Coordinates of C-alpha atoms in Angstrom, one line a residue:
K1 CA -6.3 -20.1 3.5
E2 CA -3.1 -21.3 4.9
V3 CA 0.1 -19.6 3.2
V4 CA 2.8 -22.6 2.9
G5 CA 5.2 -20.8 0.7
T6 CA 5.7 -18.4 -2.0
G7 CA 3.0 -17.6 -4.8
T8 CA 2.0 -15.2 -7.2
E9 CA -1.6 -14.9 -5.5
R10 CA 0.0 -12.4 -2.8
G11 CA 1.5 -9.1 -3.9
V12 CA 3.6 -7.7 -1.3
V13 CA 5.0 -3.5 -1.0
F14 CA 7.2 -3.2 1.9
Q15 CA 8.2 -0.2 3.9
Q16 CA 11.6 0.1 2.1
Y17 CA 11.2 0.0 -2.0
A18 CA 13.1 -2.9 -2.5
L19 CA 13.8 -1.8 -6.1
F20 CA 16.8 -3.3 -8.3
P21 CA 18.9 -0.3 -8.4
W22 CA 20.6 -1.5 -11.7
M23 CA 16.8 -1.6 -13.5
T24 CA 14.9 1.1 -14.9
V25 CA 11.4 1.7 -13.5
L26 CA 10.3 -0.4 -16.9
K27 CA 12.6 -3.2 -16.0
N28 CA 11.7 -3.2 -12.3
V29 CA 7.8 -3.5 -13.2
M30 CA 8.7 -6.1 -15.8
F31 CA 10.8 -8.5 -13.4
G32 CA 8.2 -10.7 -12.1
L33 CA 6.6 -11.2 -15.4
N34 CA 9.9 -12.0 -17.0
L35 CA 9.9 -14.8 -14.3
K36 CA 6.5 -16.0 -15.1
G37 CA 7.7 -16.4 -19.0
I38 CA 6.4 -13.3 -20.1
K39 CA 8.8 -11.4 -21.9
G40 CA 9.3 -9.0 -24.6
K41 CA 6.7 -6.6 -26.1
E42 CA 3.9 -8.4 -24.2
A43 CA 5.8 -7.7 -20.9
E44 CA 6.4 -4.3 -21.6
E45 CA 2.8 -3.6 -22.6
I46 CA 1.7 -5.5 -19.6
A47 CA 4.0 -3.2 -17.0
M48 CA 3.1 0.1 -19.0
K49 CA -0.5 -0.5 -18.3
Y50 CA 0.3 -0.5 -14.6
I51 CA 3.3 2.1 -14.7
R52 CA 0.4 4.3 -16.3
M53 CA -1.7 3.5 -13.4
V54 CA 0.6 4.9 -10.9
Q55 CA 1.3 7.9 -13.2
L56 CA 4.9 7.3 -13.8
E57 CA 5.0 6.8 -17.6
D58 CA 7.1 9.8 -18.1
F59 CA 9.9 7.9 -16.1
V60 CA 10.1 4.3 -17.7
N61 CA 13.7 5.2 -18.5
H62 CA 14.9 6.4 -15.0
Y63 CA 16.4 4.4 -12.3
P64 CA 15.4 4.1 -9.0
K65 CA 18.3 6.8 -7.8
E66 CA 16.8 9.1 -9.9
L67 CA 13.3 9.0 -8.3
S68 CA 11.6 10.6 -5.3
G69 CA 10.6 8.4 -2.3
G70 CA 7.0 8.7 -3.7
M71 CA 7.8 7.7 -7.1
K72 CA 9.8 4.8 -6.3
Q73 CA 6.9 3.4 -3.4
R74 CA 4.4 3.7 -6.6
V75 CA 7.3 1.6 -8.7
A76 CA 7.0 -0.9 -5.9
I77 CA 3.3 -0.9 -6.0
A78 CA 3.1 -1.3 -9.7
R79 CA 5.5 -4.1 -9.6
A80 CA 3.3 -5.8 -7.2
L81 CA 0.0 -5.1 -8.9
V82 CA 1.5 -6.3 -12.5
M83 CA 1.5 -10.0 -11.4
D84 CA -2.4 -9.9 -11.0
P85 CA -2.3 -11.0 -7.2
E86 CA -5.6 -11.6 -5.6
I87 CA -4.6 -9.5 -2.3
L88 CA -2.1 -6.9 -2.0
L89 CA -0.1 -6.9 1.2
M90 CA 1.2 -3.5 2.3
D91 CA 3.4 -3.2 5.1
E92 CA 3.7 0.3 6.3
P93 CA 4.4 1.3 2.6
F94 CA 4.2 5.3 3.4
A95 CA 5.9 5.2 6.7
A96 CA 9.0 6.8 5.4
L97 CA 7.5 9.5 3.3
D98 CA 6.6 13.2 3.9
E99 CA 3.2 14.1 4.8
Q100 CA 2.4 15.6 1.1
T101 CA 3.7 12.6 -0.4
R102 CA 1.6 10.4 1.8
M103 CA -1.5 12.4 1.2
V104 CA -0.9 12.2 -2.7
L105 CA -0.4 8.3 -2.4
H106 CA -3.3 7.9 -0.4
K107 CA -5.7 9.5 -3.1
E108 CA -3.5 7.1 -5.6
L109 CA -3.9 4.0 -3.7
E110 CA -7.7 4.5 -3.5
E111 CA -7.9 5.5 -7.1
L112 CA -5.9 1.7 -7.6
W113 CA -8.7 0.3 -5.5
Y114 CA -11.8 1.6 -7.4
E115 CA -9.9 0.3 -10.5
T116 CA -8.6 -3.0 -9.5
K117 CA -11.2 -4.1 -6.6
K118 CA -8.0 -6.1 -5.1
T119 CA -8.6 -6.8 -1.6
I120 CA -5.3 -4.9 0.4
I121 CA -4.1 -5.7 3.7
F122 CA -2.5 -2.2 5.0
V123 CA -0.4 -2.4 8.0
T124 CA 0.2 1.1 9.6
H125 CA 1.2 2.8 12.9
N126 CA -0.8 5.9 11.7
I127 CA -4.4 5.9 12.8
R128 CA -5.6 9.0 10.5
E129 CA -4.0 6.8 7.5
A130 CA -5.9 3.8 8.8
V131 CA -9.3 5.5 9.1
V132 CA -8.9 7.2 5.7
L133 CA -7.9 4.1 3.7
S134 CA -9.8 1.1 5.3
D135 CA -13.1 -0.2 5.2
R136 CA -12.2 -2.4 8.3
I137 CA -9.5 -1.6 10.9
L138 CA -8.0 -4.6 12.8
L139 CA -6.6 -2.9 16.4
M140 CA -3.8 -5.1 17.8
K141 CA -3.4 -5.3 21.5
T142 CA -0.2 -5.7 23.4
R143 CA 1.5 -8.9 24.6
P144 CA 0.8 -11.5 24.2
G145 CA -0.5 -9.8 21.1
G146 CA -3.8 -10.6 19.0
I147 CA -6.9 -8.6 17.9
K148 CA -8.0 -6.1 20.3
N149 CA -11.3 -5.0 18.1
I150 CA -12.6 -4.7 14.5
S151 CA -13.9 -1.6 13.4
E152 CA -15.9 -1.1 10.5
V153 CA -15.7 2.1 8.3
K154 CA -18.6 3.1 7.1
A155 CA -17.6 6.7 5.6
A156 CA -18.4 7.3 2.0
R157 CA -15.7 7.5 -0.5
P158 CA -13.6 9.4 -1.6
R159 CA -12.9 10.1 2.2
T160 CA -11.0 13.4 3.6
A161 CA -9.4 13.2 7.0
T162 CA -11.7 16.1 8.0
D163 CA -14.8 13.9 8.1
S164 CA -16.6 13.9 11.1
L165 CA -17.4 10.3 11.0
L166 CA -13.7 9.6 10.7
A167 CA -12.4 11.9 13.2
H168 CA -14.9 10.3 15.7
L169 CA -13.4 6.8 14.9
E170 CA -10.0 8.1 15.2
S171 CA -10.4 9.3 18.7
R172 CA -12.1 6.2 19.6
I173 CA -9.4 4.3 18.4
L174 CA -6.7 6.5 20.1
T175 CA -8.5 6.1 23.4
E176 CA -8.2 2.1 22.9
L177 CA -4.7 2.5 22.2
E178 CA -4.3 4.8 25.1
Q179 CA -5.6 1.6 27.2
E180 CA -3.1 -0.8 25.9
M181 CA -0.2 1.7 26.6
E182 CA -1.5 1.7 30.0
K183 CA -1.0 -1.9 30.2
V184 CA 2.5 -1.9 28.9
L185 CA 3.8 0.5 31.6
K186 CA 2.0 -1.3 34.6

């Protein structure tokens, strides 16, 4: 459906953490609930459910400056999920993270998806990340933009980057991207 304004049916996790530095983990996650009029103990209980889901219950009273990049991103994910959106939009949420943290968050995101069954639109430039996390990959083309193709990912879950089906899909997508790059170079 057409989006004509803001709304709580969409949760967004940005590349940058976009946390309030003056608020603790708990207060950051409770922020949207407070805007909806859910306050106090009720808001805290709901927020704690999602904080536990992203495995940060030992850090509820920490401020963003006291957290690692991966922990900050997990707070951002909990803050988006606490609003119970129909769809979660993730714009390169793991791009600034080291490979080890990224792999941990891939597993956590997959577990969150199993638990919530939310529709997630995940934007990434990392082909391996796309094939490991996705059920469907929309490959963008160069100017004037648009969808080059759609690939269904049929691999079983949980997935590993060493799965031969995923390696084949990754190779095919890289070939298609090379074709797009050649257009740009001409």
